[in-house]
Each structure stands twice: as structure tokens, then as C-alpha cells.
Short mmCIF file of C-alpha atoms in Angstrom, two decimals:
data_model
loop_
_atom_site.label_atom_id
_atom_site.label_comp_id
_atom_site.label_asym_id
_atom_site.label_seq_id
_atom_site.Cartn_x
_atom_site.Cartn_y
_atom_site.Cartn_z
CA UNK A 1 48.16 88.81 -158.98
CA UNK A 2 44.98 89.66 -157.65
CA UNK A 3 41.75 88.70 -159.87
CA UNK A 4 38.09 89.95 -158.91
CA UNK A 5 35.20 88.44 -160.76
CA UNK A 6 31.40 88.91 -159.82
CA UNK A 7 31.99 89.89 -156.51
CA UNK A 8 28.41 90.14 -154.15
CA UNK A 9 28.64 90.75 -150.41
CA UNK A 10 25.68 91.36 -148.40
CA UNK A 11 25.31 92.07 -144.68
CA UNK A 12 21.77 90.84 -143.70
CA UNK A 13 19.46 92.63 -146.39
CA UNK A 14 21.88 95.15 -147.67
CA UNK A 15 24.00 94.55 -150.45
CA UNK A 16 27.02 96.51 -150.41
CA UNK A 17 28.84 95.11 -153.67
CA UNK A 18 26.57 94.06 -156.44
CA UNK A 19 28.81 92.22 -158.57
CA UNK A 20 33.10 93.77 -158.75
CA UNK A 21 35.13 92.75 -161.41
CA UNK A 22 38.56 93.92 -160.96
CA UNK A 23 41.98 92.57 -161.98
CA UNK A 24 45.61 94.03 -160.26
CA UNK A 25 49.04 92.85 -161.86
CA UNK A 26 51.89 92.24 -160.08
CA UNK A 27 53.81 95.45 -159.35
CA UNK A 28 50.47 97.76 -160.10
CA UNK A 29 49.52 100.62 -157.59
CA UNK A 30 45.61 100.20 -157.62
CA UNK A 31 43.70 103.60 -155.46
CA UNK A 32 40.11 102.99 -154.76
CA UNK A 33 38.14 105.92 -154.27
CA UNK A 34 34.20 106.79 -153.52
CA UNK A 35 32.09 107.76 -150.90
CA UNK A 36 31.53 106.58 -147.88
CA UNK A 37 30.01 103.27 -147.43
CA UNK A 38 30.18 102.80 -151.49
CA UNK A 39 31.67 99.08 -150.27
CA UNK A 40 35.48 100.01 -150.98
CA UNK A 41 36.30 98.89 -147.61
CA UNK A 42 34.64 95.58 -148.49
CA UNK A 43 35.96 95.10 -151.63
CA UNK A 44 39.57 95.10 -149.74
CA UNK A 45 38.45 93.00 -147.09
CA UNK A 46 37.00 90.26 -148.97
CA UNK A 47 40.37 89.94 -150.68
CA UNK A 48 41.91 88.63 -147.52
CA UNK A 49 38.60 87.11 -146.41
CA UNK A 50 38.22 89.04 -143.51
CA UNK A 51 34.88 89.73 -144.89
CA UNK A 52 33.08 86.51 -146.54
CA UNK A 53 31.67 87.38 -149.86
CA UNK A 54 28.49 86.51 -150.20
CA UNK A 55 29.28 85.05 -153.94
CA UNK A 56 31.99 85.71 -156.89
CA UNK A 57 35.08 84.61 -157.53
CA UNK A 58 38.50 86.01 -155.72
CA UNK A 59 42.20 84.90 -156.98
CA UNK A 60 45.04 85.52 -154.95
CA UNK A 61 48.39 84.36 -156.38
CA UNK A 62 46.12 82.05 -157.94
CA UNK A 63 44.51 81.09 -154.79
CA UNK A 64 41.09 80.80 -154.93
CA UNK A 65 39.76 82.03 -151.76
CA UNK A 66 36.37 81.06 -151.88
CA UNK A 67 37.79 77.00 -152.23
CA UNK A 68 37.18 75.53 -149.06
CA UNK A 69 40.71 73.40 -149.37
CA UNK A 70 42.48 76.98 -149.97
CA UNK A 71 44.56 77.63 -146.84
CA UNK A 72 43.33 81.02 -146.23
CA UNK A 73 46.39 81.47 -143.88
CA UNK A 74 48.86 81.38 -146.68
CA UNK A 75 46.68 83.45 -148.51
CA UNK A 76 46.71 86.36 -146.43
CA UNK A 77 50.21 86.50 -145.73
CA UNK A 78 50.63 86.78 -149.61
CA UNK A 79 48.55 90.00 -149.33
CA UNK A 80 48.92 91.08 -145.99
CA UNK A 81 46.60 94.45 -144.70
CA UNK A 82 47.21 98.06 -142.96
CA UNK A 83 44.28 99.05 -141.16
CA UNK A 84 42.73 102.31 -140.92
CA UNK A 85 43.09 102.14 -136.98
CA UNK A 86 46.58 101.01 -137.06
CA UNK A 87 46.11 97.73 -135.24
CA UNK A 88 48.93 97.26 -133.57
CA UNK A 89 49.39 95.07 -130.48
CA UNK A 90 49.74 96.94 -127.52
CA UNK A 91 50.98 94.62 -125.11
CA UNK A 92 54.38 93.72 -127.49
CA UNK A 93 57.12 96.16 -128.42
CA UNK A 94 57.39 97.52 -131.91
CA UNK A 95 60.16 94.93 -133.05
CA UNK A 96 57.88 92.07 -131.41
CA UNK A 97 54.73 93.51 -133.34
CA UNK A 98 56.46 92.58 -136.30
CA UNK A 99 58.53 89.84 -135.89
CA UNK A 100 55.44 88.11 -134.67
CA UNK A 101 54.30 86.76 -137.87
CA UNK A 102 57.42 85.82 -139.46
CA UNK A 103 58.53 83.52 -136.31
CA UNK A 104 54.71 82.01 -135.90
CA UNK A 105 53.81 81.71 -139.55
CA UNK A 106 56.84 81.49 -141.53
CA UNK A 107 59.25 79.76 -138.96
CA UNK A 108 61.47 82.11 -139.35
CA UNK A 109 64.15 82.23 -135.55
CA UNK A 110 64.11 84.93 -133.60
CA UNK A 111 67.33 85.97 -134.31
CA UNK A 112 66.85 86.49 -138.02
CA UNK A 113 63.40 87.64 -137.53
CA UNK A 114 64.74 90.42 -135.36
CA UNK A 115 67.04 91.03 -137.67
CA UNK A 116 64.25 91.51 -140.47
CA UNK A 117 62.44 93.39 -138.30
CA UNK A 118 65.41 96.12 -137.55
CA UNK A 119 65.84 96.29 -141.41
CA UNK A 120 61.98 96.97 -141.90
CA UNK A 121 62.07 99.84 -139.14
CA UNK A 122 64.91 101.38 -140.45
CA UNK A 123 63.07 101.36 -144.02
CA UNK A 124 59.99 103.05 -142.35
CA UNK A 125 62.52 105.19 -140.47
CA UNK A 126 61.95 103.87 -136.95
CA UNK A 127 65.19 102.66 -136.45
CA UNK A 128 65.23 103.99 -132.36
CA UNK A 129 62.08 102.86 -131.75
CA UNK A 130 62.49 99.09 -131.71
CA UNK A 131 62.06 98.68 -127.73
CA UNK A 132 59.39 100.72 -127.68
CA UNK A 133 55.61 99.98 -127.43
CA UNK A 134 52.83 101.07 -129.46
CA UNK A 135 51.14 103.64 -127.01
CA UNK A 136 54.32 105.71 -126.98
CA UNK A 137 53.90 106.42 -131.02
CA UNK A 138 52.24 108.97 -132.66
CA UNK A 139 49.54 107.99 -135.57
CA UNK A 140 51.85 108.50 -138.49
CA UNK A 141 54.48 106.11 -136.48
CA UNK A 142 52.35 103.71 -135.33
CA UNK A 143 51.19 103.41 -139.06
CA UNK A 144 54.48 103.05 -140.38
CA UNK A 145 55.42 100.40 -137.87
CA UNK A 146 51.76 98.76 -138.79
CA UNK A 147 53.42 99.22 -142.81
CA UNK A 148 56.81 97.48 -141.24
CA UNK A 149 54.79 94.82 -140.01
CA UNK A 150 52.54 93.62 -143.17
CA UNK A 151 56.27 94.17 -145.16
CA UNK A 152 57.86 91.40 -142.70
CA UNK A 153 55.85 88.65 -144.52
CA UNK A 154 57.74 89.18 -147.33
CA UNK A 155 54.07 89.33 -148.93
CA UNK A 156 53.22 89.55 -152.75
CA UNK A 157 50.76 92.25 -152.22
CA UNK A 158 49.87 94.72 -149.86
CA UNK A 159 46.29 96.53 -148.93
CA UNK A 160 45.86 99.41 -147.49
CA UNK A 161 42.63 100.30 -146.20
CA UNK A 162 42.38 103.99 -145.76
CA UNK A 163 45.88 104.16 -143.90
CA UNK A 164 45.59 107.74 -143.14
CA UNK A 165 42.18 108.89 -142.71
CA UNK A 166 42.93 108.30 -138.46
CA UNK A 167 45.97 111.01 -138.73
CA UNK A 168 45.79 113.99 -137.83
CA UNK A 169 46.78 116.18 -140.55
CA UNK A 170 50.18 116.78 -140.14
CA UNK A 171 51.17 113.15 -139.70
CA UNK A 172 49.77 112.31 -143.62
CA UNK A 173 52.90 112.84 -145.29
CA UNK A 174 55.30 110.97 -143.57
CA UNK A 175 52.94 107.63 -144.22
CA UNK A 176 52.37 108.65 -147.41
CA UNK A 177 56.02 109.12 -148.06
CA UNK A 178 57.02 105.45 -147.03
CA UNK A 179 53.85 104.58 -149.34
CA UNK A 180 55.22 106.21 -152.35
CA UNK A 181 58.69 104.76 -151.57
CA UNK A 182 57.05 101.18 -151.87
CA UNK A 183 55.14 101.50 -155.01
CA UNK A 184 58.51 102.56 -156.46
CA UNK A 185 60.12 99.67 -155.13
CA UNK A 186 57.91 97.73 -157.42
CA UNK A 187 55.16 96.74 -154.20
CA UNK A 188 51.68 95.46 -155.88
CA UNK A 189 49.40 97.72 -153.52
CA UNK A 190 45.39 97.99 -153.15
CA UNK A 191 44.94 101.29 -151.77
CA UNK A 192 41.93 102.76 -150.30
CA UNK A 193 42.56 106.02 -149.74
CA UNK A 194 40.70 109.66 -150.01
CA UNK A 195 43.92 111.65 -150.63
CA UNK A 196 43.70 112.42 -154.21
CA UNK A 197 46.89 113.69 -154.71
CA UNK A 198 48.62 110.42 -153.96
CA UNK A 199 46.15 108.55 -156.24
CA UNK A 200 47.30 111.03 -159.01
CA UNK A 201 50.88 111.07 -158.09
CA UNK A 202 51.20 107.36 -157.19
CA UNK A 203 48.51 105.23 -158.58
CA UNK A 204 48.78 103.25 -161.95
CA UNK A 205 44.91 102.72 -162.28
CA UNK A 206 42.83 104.88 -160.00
CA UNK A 207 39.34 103.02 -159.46
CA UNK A 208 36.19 104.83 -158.83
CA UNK A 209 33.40 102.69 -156.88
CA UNK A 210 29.97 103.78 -156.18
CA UNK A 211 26.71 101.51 -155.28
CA UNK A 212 28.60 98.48 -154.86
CA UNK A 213 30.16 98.53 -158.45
CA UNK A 214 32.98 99.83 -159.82
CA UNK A 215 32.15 102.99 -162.20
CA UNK A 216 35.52 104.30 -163.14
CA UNK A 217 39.10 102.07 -163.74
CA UNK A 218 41.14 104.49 -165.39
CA UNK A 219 45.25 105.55 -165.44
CA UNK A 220 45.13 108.80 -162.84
CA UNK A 221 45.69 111.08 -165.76
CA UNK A 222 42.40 110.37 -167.24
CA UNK A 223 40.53 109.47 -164.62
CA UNK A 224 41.31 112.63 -162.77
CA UNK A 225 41.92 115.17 -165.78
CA UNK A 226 38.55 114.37 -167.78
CA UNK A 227 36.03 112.59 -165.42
CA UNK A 228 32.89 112.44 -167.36
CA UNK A 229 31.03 110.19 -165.88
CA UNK A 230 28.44 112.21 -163.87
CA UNK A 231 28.79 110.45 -160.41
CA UNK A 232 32.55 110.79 -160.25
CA UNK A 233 32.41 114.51 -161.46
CA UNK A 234 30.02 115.34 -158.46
CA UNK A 235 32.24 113.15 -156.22
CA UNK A 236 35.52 115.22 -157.07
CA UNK A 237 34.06 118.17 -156.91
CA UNK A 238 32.69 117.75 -152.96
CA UNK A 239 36.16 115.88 -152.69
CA UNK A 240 38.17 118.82 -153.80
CA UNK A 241 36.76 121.97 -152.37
CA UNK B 1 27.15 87.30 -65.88
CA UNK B 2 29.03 90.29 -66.96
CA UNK B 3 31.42 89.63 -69.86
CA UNK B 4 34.75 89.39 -69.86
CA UNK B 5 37.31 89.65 -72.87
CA UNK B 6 39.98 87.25 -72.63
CA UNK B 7 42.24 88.08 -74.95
CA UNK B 8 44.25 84.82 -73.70
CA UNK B 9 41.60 82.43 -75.16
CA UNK B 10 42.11 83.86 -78.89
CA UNK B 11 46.44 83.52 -78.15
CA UNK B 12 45.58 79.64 -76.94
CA UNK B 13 43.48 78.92 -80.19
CA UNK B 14 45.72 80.26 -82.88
CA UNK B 15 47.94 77.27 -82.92
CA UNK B 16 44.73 75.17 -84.21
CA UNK B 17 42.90 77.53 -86.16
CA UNK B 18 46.29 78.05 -88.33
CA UNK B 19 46.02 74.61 -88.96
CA UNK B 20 42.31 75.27 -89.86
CA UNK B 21 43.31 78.19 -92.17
CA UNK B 22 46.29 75.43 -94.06
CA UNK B 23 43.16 73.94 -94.88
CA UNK B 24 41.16 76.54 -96.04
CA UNK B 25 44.19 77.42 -98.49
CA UNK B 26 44.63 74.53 -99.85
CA UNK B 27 40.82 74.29 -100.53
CA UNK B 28 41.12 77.83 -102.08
CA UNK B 29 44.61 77.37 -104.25
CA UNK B 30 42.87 73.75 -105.45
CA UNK B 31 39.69 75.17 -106.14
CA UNK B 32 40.97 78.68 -107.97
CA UNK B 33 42.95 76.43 -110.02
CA UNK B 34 41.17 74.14 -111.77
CA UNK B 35 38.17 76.97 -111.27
CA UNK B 36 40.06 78.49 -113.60
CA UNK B 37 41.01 76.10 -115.91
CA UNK B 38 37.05 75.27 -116.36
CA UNK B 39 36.44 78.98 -116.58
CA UNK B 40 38.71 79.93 -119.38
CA UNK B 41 37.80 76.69 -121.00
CA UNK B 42 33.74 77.56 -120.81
CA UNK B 43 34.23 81.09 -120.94
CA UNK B 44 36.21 80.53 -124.34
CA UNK B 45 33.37 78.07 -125.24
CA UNK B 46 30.63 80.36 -125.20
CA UNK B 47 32.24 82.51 -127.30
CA UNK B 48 32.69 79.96 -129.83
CA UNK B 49 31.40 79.37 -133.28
CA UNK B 50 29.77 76.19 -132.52
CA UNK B 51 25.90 76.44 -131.02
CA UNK B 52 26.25 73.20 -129.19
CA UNK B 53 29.57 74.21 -127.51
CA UNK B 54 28.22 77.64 -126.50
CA UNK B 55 24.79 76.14 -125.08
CA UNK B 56 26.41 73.80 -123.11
CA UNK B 57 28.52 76.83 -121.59
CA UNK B 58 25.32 78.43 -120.99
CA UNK B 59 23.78 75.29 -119.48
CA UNK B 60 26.96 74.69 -117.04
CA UNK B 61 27.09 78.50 -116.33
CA UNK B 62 23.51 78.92 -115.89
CA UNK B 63 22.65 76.21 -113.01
CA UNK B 64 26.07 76.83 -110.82
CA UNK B 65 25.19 80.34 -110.66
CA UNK B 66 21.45 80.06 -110.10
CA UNK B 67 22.24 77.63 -107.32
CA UNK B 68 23.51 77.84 -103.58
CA UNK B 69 27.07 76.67 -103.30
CA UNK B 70 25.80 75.11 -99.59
CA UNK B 71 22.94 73.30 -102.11
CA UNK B 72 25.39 72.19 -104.48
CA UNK B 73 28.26 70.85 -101.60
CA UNK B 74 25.53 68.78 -99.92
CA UNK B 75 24.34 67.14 -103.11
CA UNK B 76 28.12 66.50 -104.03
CA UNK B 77 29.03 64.98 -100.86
CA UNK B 78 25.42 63.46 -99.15
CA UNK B 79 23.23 62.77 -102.64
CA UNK B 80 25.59 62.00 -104.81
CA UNK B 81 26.53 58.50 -102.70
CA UNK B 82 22.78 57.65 -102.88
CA UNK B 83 22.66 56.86 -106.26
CA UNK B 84 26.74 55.72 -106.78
CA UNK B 85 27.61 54.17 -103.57
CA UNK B 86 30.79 55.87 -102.97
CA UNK B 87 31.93 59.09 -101.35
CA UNK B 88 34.56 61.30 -101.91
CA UNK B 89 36.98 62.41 -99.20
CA UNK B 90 35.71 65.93 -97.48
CA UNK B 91 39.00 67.70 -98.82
CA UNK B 92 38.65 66.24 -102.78
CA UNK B 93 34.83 67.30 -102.70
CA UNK B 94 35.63 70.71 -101.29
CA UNK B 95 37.95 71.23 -103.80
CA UNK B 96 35.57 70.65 -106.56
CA UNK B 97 32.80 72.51 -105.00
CA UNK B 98 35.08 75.18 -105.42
CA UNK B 99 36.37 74.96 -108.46
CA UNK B 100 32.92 74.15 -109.93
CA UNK B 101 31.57 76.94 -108.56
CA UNK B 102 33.75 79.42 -108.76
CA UNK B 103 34.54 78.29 -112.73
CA UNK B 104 31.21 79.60 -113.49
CA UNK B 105 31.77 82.73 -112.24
CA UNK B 106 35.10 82.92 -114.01
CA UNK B 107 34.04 81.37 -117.25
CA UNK B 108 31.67 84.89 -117.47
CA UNK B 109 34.94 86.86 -116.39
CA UNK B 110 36.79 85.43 -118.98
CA UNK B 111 34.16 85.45 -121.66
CA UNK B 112 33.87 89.47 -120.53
CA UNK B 113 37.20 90.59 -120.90
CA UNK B 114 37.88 88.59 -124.15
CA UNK B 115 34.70 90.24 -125.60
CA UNK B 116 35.91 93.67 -124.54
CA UNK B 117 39.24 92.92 -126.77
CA UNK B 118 38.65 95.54 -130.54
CA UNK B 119 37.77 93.35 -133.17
CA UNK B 120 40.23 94.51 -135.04
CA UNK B 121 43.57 92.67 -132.72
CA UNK B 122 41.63 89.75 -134.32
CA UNK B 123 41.80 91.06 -137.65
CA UNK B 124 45.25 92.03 -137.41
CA UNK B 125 46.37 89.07 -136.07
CA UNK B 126 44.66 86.37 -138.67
CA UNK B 127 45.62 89.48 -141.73
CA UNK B 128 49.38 88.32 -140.94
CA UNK B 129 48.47 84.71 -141.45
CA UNK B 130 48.12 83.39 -138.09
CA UNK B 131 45.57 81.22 -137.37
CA UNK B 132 42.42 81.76 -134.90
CA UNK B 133 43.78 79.66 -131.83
CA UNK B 134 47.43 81.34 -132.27
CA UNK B 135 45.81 84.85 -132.60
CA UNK B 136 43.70 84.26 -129.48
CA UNK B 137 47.21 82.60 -127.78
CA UNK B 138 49.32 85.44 -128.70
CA UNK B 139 47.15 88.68 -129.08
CA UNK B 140 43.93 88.67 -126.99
CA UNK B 141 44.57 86.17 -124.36
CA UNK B 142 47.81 88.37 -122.99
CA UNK B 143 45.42 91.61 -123.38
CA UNK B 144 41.76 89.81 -122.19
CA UNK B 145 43.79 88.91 -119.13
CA UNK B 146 44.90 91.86 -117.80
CA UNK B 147 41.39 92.66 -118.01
CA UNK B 148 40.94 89.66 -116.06
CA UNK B 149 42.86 90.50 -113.36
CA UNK B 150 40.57 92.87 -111.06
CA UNK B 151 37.38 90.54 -111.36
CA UNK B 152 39.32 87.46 -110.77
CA UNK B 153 40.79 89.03 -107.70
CA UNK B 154 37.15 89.97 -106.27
CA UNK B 155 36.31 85.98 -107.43
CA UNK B 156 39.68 84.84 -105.38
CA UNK B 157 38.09 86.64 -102.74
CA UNK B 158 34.79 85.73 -102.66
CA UNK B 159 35.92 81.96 -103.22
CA UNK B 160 38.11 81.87 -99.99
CA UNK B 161 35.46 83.56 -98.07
CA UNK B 162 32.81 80.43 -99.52
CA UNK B 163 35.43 77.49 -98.27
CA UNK B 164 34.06 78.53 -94.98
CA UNK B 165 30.25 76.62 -96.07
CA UNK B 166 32.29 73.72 -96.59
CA UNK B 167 32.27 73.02 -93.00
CA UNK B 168 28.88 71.74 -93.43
CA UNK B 169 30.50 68.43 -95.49
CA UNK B 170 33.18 67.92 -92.65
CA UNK B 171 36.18 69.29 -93.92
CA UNK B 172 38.05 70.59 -90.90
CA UNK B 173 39.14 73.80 -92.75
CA UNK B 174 39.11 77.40 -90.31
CA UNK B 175 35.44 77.84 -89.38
CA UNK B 176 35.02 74.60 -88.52
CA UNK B 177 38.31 74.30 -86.31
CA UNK B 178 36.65 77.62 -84.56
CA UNK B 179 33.66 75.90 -84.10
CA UNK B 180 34.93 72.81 -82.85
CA UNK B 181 37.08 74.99 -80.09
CA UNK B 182 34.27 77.24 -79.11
CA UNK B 183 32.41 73.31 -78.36
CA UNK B 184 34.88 72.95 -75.85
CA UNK B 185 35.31 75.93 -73.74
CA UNK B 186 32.23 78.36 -74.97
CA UNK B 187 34.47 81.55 -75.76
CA UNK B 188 32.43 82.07 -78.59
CA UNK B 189 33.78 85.89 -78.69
CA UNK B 190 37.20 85.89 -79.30
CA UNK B 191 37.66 83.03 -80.87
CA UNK B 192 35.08 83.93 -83.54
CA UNK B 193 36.85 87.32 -83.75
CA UNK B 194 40.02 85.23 -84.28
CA UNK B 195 38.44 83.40 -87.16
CA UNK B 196 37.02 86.34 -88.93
CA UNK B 197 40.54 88.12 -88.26
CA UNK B 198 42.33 85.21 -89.55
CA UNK B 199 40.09 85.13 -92.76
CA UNK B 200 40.82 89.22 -92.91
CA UNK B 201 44.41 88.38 -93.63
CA UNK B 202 43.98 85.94 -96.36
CA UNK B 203 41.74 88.21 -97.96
CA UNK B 204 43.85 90.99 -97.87
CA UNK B 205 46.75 89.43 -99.28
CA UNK B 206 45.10 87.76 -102.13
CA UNK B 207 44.14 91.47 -102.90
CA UNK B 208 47.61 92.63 -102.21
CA UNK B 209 48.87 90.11 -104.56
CA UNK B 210 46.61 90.68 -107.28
CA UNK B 211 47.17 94.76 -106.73
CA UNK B 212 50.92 93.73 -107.67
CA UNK B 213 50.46 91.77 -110.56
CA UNK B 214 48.19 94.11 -111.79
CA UNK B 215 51.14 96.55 -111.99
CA UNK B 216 53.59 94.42 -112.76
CA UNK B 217 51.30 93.66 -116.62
CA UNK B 218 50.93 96.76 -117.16
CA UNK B 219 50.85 97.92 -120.94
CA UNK B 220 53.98 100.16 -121.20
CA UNK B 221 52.53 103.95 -122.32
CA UNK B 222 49.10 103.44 -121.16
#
């Protein structure tokens, strides 16, 4: 589904991934963990292109992004993204947030779009809040509408780039929840993410990246239960306390 | 001579100088609009990937603003026949003064409030597969111009206000027709207080206006 091979990406004179090889299959639940600024972020945003890598090789679907004759508008609604920040659009109601793609991109009429769109809310349990707009949600809402949206493209693959760390505590769960109920569902998902307990729970391969190259790509069980590679061992242990 | 306020001469003028101020609107509506157009068009250009498109934003930007709109009116409608042999009708060249002038202005209003836009509406909006033009269509442009909207009313303003130099190129718009009255019978006074009172009320509706669409965009829950 998703192929990584060689990936660089600098910005100016600092190289952030030093060469990425990772592979996801359909219907796998990938979790990327590390530290802050290890690249993990970049690693999911070069996926969709919304970073450029610098140089390497990224299949999507068997897209390859980096061709120039790729249309890298197809490409992204195949793997469509949930921001950290939610991104939603302020000035259009929840249902119009996402309906928005399927009528511009896929040509889909309003009618059935809105119809799709109802469907998605009610599967992220927003049923009553079609007609309303963004700034009336809380986090974990406005991240499960954001979830509703990237769904409506009926897309092959979903990232998630740390779709929690902007909620406040309480408001984790519920995202997570809808999260969980996806993978489950059989949803190929990237996940950045720094709650551990979902990678363990949730995750078919748990990915460890550090410097700009991946240290770790283990199942959770082994990745979390005997971690001896020295960097992830000091990692989990600042993690978990 | 000891003066005297005759409030008479300023009821005797109004006829006239409202069909000065028909003029002065139309120069204003004409000029605002295609002001506009040219500013969201070179505002949007010097934001734009491409070097040449954004210096030649810059270059149109640049000498508008760094040059009196009296400067640029006279070259329009005196120099420009020098060297082309024809001139344009008052109005037509009016208009374009305007719109000229006032498009620079806008073009760095526009630019401004589509900058001010987080970076990541654009993300969002090209990570569901829509393209750059529809994502600046559907997603920024709606939210960059409610941005728009107070600066656009002080440029309204301050446009209106300039259709008054254009009496230098003959157009017959309100300062001009108070000019042309206070020729004939020398109340200089009222009907000068007329003028500026008339101009008072077109400013203060555009304003009013603007104050109402202004409310009438605004984001539900903000």
C-alpha cells in the first residue's frame, strides 16, 4: 500500500531523515514513535507530499509520488491526513467541512455527499452536530469531525499525525476510541502518536525513529515488552514515568 | 465687510452639487471595482510561486504607491496624448486613475489578509485532494476576505475622498461643481461646507455598509 525506500529530506542545511525505508500493507496499523523533531512528522508528510523529499523513493497505491506525471491530487485523496491542529475550516459547517472534498474532487452531488457525510458523523458520533461550525466543538470533536472528513474520500489509507497531542487530557479517549474502531474495521493507518498504550493496544508494527532513521519496526509486543536497543530503552523510560 | 451666513446659498446649490456627487459615485463604484479586480489579481500575484509574476506585482505596486495620484491623473490625461495623440474622456480616465491607484493599495490588502490565513487551511485543503486554485477558491479566499473587509473599507474611503483631485483633469464630479458655483456668486463658505458635508455622507455610509457586511460574514462561534 504504502512503500518507503531511501527517503532524505532536508530543510536548508539540516537533514531531518537520512535515508527511511519503510513498507505498510493494506489493512496494517503502523504507530510511529520518537522524540521530538526525530523527523516522524516528516516522514508522514512526505507521504502525501506536503513536504517534498529531498530524494528516495515513495509508493502510494503504486503511485510514485516523486514522478512528475503522478497526479499528486489523486494521490492524496488515496491517503488522506488528520492534523495535529485539527484543521478544520471555520467558515463552513461541520457537514460542509466534509462534504467538501467528495463534491469538488470526486464529483460526487450534494445530495449524496450530504448523505455520506451524515453517515460519517454518525460513525464518529456527531450525528447533532451537522449544522454546526467548527468553533462551537471541543478538541476531541473537532478531531473526530477532522477523522469524518479524511474518511469521506473513501481513501485507501489514512495518516494521522499526532491527532491528540492538541487535547486536553480528558478529550484523548473519545478520538482514540473512533481510532481503534477504524483499525478494526480493517483502515490501513500511519499513526504518529505519543500515547503508548494505543500503539500497544492498536498497532500491528510499532516503529521507533530517531536521527532521521528508523531504529525499531517491531509487532507492539516486542517492541514494547523487550526494547533492547539502547535509544528506545532511554526513550520509554522518559516516555513512561 | 462683516460676514454673513446664508444658509439659503448652501439650500440653492444642493440641486447641482448632487449632480456633482452622481459623479463622484460613479467615479468611486467604477474605480473600487476594477481597483479591486487588479488588486486581488496583483495581490494574489505576489504571493505566487513564479519570481517574474511576483516582481512585476512589486514593480506595479511599488510606483502607484510611491507616486501622487494628482501626478499620476495629469500624466494619464495631459502626457499621455503627447506621445499617442488621443485622449480619453475626463470620466473613463478618472475611473482608471482610480482604480489604478487604489488597486495598489488593495493588491497589499489582499496579499495581507491571505498571508495571515494558517498554513495549515492550505494543507488541509490540498491533503483532501483539491487542487491549489480550488483550495485558495474555497478555503482561504472566503476566510482572507473577511479579513479584507475593514482595510478595504478605510481604502473605499480614502478612494472617494481622492475623486475629489480629479477635478484637476475636468471631470465635473462634486468639488468641482462647488467650485464652479462659488465662480459665480463668491459664497465660498457655505457652499464649501456643503461640499465637505456632502462628501461626510458618502463616507459615512460606505463605512456603515461595510460595518454591516462585516457582521453579516461573521464566522459562526467566533
Amino acid at each position: 500500500m504504502i512503500k518507503i525506500q531511501n527517503l532524505y529530506k532536508s530543510f536548508g542545511k539540516i537533514e531531518v531523515l537520512r535515508g527511511i525505508n519503510l513498507q505498510v500493507s493494506q489493512g496494517e496499523v503502523v504507530v510511529i514513535i520518537g522524540p521530538s523533531g526525530s523527523g516522524k512528522s516528516t516522514v508522514l508528510r512526505c507521504i502525501n507530499k506536503l513536504e517534498k523529499p529531498t530524494s528516495g523513493t515513495i509508493l502510494v497505491d503504486d503511485f510514485d509520488i516523486m514522478d512528475k506525471h503522478t497526479d499528486i491530487n489523486m494521490v492524496r485523496t488515496e491517503a488522506t491526513m488528520v492534523f495535529q491542529h485539527f484543521n478544520l475550516f471555520p467558515h463552513m459547517t461541520v457537514l460542509e467541512n466534509i462534504t467538501l472534498g467528495p463534491i469538488k474532487v470526486r464529483g460526487m452531488t450534494r445530495a449524496k455527499a450530504n448523505e455520506l457525510g451524515q453517515a460519517l458523523l454518525a460513525k464518529v458520533g456527531l450525528s447533532d452536530k451537522d449544522a454546526n461550525f467548527p468553533d462551537q466543538l471541543s478538541g476531541g470533536q473537532k478531531q473526530r469531525v477532522a477523522i469524518a472528513r479524511a474518511l469521506a474520500l473513501q481513501p485507501k489509507a489514512i495518516l494521522f499525525d499526532e491527532p491528540t497531542s492538541a487535547l486536553d487530557p480528558e478529550l484523548v479517549g473519545e478520538v482514540l476510541e473512533v481510532m481503534k474502531q477504524l483499525a478494526l474495521e480493517g483502515m490501513t493507518m500511519v499513526v504518529v502518536t505519543h500515547e503508548m498504550g494505543f500503539a500497544k493496544e492498536v498497532a500491528d508494527r510499532v516503529v521507533f525513529i530517531d536521527e532521521g532513521v528508523i531504529q525499531v519496526d517491531k509487532p507492539p509486543k516486542e517492541f514494547f515488552t523487550n526494547p533492547d536497543h539502547p535509544r528506545l530503552k532511554d526513550f520509554l523510560v522518559r516516555v513512561v514515568s | 465687510m462683516a460676514f454673513n451666513f446664508e444658509p439659503a446659498v448652501i439650500v440653492d446649490s444642493i440641486p447641482q452639487l448632487l449632480k456633482g456627487a452622481e459623479l463622484t459615485i460613479y467615479l468611486t463604484v467604477g474605480g473600487l471595482f476594477f481597483g479591486f479586480i487588479l488588486g486581488a489579481i496583483f495581490g494574489l500575484m505576489k504571493l505566487s510561486p513564479s519570481w517574474v509574476l511576483r516582481k512585476i506585482a512589486g514593480f506595479y505596486i511599488e510606483t502607484i504607491r510611491g507616486t501622487p495620484m494628482l501626478v499620476q491623473a495629469m500624466f494619464l490625461y495631459f502626457g499621455l496624448p503627447m506621445a499617442f495623440g488621443f485622449r480619453l474622456p475626463a470620466m473613463g480616465a478618472g475611473v482608471i486613475v482610480i482604480a489604478v491607484n487604489s488597486g495598489a493599495y488593495i493588491a497589499e490588502i489582499v496579499r495581507g489578509a491571505v498571508q495571515s490565513i494558517d498554513s495549515g487551511q492550505m494543507e488541509a485543503g490540498r491533503s483532501i485532494g483539491l487542487n491549489a486554485i480550488q483550495t485558495m477558491r474555497y478555503i482561504i479566499w472566503p476566510q482572507a476576505f473577511r479579513r479584507m473587509l475593514p482595510p478595504l473599507g478605510n481604502q473605499f474611503i480614502i478612494s472617494l475622498k481622492d475623486t475629489s483631485l480629479l477635478m484637476i483633469i475636468g471631470v465635473g464630479e462634486l468639488l468641482r461643481t462647488g467650485d464652479e458655483i462659488v465662480a459665480v456668486n463668491f459664497r465660498a463658505f457655505e457652499v464649501y461646507l456643503a461640499v465637505g458635508l456632502i462628501y461626510l455622507t458618502m463616507t459615512m455610509s460606505i463605512a456603515k455598509v461595510l460595518q454591516i457586511l462585516e457582521k453579516r460574514m461573521k464566522i459562526e462561534g467566533r
